[in-house]
Tab-separated table of C-alpha atoms in Angstrom:
chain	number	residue	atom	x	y	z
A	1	UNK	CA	88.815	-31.582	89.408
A	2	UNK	CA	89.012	-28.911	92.187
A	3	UNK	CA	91.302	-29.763	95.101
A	4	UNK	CA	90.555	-29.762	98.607
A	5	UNK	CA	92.846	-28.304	101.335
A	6	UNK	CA	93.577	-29.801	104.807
A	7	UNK	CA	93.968	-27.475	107.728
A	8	UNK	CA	97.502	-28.042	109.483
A	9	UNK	CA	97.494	-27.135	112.898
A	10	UNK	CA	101.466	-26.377	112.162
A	11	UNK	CA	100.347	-24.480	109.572
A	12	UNK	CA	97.968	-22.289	111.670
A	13	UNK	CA	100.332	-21.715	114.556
A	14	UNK	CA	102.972	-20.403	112.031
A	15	UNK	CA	100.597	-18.182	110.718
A	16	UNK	CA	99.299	-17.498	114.297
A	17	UNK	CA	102.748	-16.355	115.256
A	18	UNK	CA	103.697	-14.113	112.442
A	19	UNK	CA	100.780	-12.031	113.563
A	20	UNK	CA	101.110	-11.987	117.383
A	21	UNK	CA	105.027	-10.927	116.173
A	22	UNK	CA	103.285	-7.131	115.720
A	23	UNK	CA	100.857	-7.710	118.649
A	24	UNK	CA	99.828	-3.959	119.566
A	25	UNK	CA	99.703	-2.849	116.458
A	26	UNK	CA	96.161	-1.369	115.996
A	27	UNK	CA	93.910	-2.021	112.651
A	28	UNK	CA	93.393	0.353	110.111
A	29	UNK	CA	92.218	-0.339	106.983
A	30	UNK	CA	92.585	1.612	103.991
A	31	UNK	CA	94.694	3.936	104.485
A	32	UNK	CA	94.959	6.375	101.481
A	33	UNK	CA	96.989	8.513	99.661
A	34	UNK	CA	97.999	10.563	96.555
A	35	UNK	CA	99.686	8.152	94.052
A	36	UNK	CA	102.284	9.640	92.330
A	37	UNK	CA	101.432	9.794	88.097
A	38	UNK	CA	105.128	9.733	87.203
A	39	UNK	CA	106.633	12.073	84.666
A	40	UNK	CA	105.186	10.193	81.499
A	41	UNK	CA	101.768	11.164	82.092
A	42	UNK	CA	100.413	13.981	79.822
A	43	UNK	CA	98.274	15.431	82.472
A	44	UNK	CA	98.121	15.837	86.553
A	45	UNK	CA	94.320	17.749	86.148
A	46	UNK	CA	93.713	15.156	88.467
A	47	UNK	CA	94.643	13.356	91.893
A	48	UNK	CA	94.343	9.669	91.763
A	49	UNK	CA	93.850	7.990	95.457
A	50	UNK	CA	95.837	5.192	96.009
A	51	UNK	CA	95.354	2.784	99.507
A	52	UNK	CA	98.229	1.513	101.333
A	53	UNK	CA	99.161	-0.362	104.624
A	54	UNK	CA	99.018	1.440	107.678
A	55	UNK	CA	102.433	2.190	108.886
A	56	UNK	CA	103.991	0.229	112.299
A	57	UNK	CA	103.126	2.141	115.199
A	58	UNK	CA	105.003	-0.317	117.333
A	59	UNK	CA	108.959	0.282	117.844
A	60	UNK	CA	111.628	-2.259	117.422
A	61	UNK	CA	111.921	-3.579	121.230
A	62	UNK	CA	107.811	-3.983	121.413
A	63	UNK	CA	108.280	-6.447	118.065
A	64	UNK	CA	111.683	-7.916	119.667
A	65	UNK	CA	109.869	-8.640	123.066
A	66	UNK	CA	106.938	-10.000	121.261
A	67	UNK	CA	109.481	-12.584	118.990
A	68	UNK	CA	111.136	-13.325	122.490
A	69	UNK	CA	107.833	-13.987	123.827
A	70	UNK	CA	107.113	-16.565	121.297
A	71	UNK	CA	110.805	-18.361	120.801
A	72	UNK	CA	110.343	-19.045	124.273
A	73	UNK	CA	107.689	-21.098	124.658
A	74	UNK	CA	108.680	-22.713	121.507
A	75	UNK	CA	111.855	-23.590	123.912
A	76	UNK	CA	114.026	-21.415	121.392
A	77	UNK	CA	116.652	-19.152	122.476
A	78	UNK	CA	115.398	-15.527	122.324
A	79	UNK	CA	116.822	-12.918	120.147
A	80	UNK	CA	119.124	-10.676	122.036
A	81	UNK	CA	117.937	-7.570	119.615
A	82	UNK	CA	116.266	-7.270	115.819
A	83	UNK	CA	119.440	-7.526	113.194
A	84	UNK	CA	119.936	-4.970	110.685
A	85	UNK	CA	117.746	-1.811	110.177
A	86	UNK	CA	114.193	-1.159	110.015
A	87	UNK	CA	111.857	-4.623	110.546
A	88	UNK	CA	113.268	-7.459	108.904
A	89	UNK	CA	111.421	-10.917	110.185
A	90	UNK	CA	113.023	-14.192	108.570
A	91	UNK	CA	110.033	-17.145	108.691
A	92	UNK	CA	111.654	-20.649	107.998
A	93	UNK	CA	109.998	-23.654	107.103
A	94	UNK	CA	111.505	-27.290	105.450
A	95	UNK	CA	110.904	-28.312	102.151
A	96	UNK	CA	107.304	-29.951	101.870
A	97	UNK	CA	105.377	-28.334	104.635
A	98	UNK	CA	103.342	-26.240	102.812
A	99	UNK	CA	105.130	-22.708	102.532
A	100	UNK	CA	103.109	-21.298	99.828
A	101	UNK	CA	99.631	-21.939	101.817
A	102	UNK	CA	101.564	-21.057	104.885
A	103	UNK	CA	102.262	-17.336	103.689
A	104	UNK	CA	99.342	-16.983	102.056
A	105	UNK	CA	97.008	-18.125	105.337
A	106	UNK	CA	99.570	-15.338	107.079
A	107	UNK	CA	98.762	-12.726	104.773
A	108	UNK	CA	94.907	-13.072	105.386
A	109	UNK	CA	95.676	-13.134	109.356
A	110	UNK	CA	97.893	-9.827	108.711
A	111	UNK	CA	94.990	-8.322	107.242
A	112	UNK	CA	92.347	-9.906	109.278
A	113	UNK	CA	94.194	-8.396	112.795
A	114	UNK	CA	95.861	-5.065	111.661
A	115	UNK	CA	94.268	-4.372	108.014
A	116	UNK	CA	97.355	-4.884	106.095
A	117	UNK	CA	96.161	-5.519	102.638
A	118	UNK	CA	98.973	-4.839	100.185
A	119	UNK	CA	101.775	-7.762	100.012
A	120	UNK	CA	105.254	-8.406	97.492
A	121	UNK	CA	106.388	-11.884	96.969
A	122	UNK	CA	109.883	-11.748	95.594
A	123	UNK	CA	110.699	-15.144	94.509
A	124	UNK	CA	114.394	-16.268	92.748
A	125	UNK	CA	113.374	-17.460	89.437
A	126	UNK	CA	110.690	-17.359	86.809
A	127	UNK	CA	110.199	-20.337	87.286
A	128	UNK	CA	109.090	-19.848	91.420
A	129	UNK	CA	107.031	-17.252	89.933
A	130	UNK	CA	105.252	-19.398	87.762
A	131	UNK	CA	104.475	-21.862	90.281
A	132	UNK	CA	103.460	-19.299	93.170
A	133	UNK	CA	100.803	-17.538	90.990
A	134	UNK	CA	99.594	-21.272	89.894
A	135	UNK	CA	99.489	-21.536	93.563
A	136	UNK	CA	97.276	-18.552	94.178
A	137	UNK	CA	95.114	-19.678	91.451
A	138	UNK	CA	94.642	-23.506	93.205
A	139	UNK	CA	94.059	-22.288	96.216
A	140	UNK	CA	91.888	-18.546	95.754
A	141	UNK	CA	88.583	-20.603	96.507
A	142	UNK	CA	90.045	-22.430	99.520
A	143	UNK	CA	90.570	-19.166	101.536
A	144	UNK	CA	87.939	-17.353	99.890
A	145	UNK	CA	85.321	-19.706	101.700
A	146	UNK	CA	87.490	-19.745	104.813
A	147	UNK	CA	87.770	-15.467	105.219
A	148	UNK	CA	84.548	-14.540	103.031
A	149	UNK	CA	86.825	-12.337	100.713
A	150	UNK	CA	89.005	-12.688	97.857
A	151	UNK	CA	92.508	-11.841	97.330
A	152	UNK	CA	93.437	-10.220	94.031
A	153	UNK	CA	96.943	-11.388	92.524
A	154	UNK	CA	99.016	-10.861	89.566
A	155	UNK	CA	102.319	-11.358	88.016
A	156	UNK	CA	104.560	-7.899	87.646
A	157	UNK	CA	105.136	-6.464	84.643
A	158	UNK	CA	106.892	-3.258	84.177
A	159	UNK	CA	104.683	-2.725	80.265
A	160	UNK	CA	101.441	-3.264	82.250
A	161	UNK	CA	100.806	-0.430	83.860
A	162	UNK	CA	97.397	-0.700	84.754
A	163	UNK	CA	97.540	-3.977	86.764
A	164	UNK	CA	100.369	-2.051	88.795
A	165	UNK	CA	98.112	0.677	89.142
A	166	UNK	CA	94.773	-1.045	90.553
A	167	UNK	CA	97.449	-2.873	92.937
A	168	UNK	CA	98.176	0.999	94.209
A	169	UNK	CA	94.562	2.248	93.999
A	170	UNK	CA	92.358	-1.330	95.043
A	171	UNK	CA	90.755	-0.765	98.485
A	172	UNK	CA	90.994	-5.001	98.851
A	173	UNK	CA	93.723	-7.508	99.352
A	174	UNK	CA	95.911	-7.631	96.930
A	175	UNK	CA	99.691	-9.642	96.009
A	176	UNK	CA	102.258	-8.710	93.754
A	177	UNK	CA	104.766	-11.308	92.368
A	178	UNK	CA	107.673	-10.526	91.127
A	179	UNK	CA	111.238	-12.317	90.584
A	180	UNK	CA	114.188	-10.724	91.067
A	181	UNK	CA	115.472	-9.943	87.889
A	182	UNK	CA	112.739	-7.603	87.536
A	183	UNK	CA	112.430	-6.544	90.287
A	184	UNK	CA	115.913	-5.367	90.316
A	185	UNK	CA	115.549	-4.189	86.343
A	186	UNK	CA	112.385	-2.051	87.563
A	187	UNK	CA	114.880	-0.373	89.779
A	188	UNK	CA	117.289	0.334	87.367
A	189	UNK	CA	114.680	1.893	85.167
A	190	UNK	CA	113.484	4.230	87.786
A	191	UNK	CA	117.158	4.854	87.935
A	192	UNK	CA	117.226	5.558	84.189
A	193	UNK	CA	114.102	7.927	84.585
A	194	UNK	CA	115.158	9.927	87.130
A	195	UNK	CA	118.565	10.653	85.764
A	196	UNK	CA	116.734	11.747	82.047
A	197	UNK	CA	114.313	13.671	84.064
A	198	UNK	CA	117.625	15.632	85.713
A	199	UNK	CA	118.986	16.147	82.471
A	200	UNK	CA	115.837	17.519	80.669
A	201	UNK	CA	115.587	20.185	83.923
A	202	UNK	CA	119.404	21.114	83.352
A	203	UNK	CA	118.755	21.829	79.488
């Protein structure tokens, strides 16, 4: 049985609204770089390109006067300044409007308007992540027909190294999902690396 997806004009205008949030920003696509091989590899004979998101270009007061912009015709009260450092945007939506198509509709309009292709989902629980990627999986046909490309997804795991690496080095749009618990054990790994590697040079 394949399911079929109604648009929801709330839906749209969330996802409409996390873009114009970075209004000015220009598009670039595929922006590339040198990945990094790590310390484990056996050989750097050879650069590997890897393609990431192009960088904001916009400062903190053009994104705060764009959110302003929008909380106010919402009838919201506008943001006095952006909290914390760097670009943190909080998105909230109740329980049974359709989050999960939401973000994912969001991260096809990100890409659509400024190129962005590479996304992390960090979700609280295996079990999230379990029902995000069966998400993904429902729905990959829905928005395939609706943009005329497909987004590549997979679940993070720190022992499959290749999947991490065609996120890195895939020119398309593509999702990483990870829970926090590994997320936060990848971490302490590179942690763990970096500290042997500083004892090896010492010795």
């Amino acid at each position: 049985m394949k399911l079929r997806f109604k648009h929801q004009g709330f839906q749209v205008e969330a996802a409409r609204n996390v873009v114009r949030a970075f209004q000015g920003q220009p598009y670039h696509d595929k922006v590339g770089y040198i990945m990094d091989q790590g310390t484990s590899r056996q050989t750097k004979a050879f650069d590997t390109k890897g393609f990431g998101n192009a960088p904001l270009t916009l400062d903190r007061g053009d994104i705060k006067e764009n959110v302003r912009a929008i909380q106010m015709e919402q009838g919201l009260k506008p943001i006095d300044h952006l909290e914390g450092e760097g670009v943190h945007l909080t998105i909230e939506m109740e329980t049974g409007t359709g989050k999960t198509y939401t973000y994912i509709k969001t991260m096809y309009e990100l890409n659509k308007h400024y190129g962005w292709s590479k996304f992390i989902i960090v979700v609280p629980s295996v079990a999230i992540r379990e029902g995000v990627y069966n998400s993904f999986r429902t729905m990959q046909d829905h928005f395939a027909h609706e943009y005329g490309k497909r987004m590549q997804y997979f679940i993070y795991n720190s022992k499959q190294l290749t999947k991490i690496d065609n996120f890195a080095s895939d020119k398309n749009l593509y999702v990483m999902i990870i829970n926090t618990q590994a997320f936060n054990s990848s971490l302490n790994e590179d942690k763990n690396q970096e500290g042997r590697s500083g004892d090896a040079a010492a010795r």
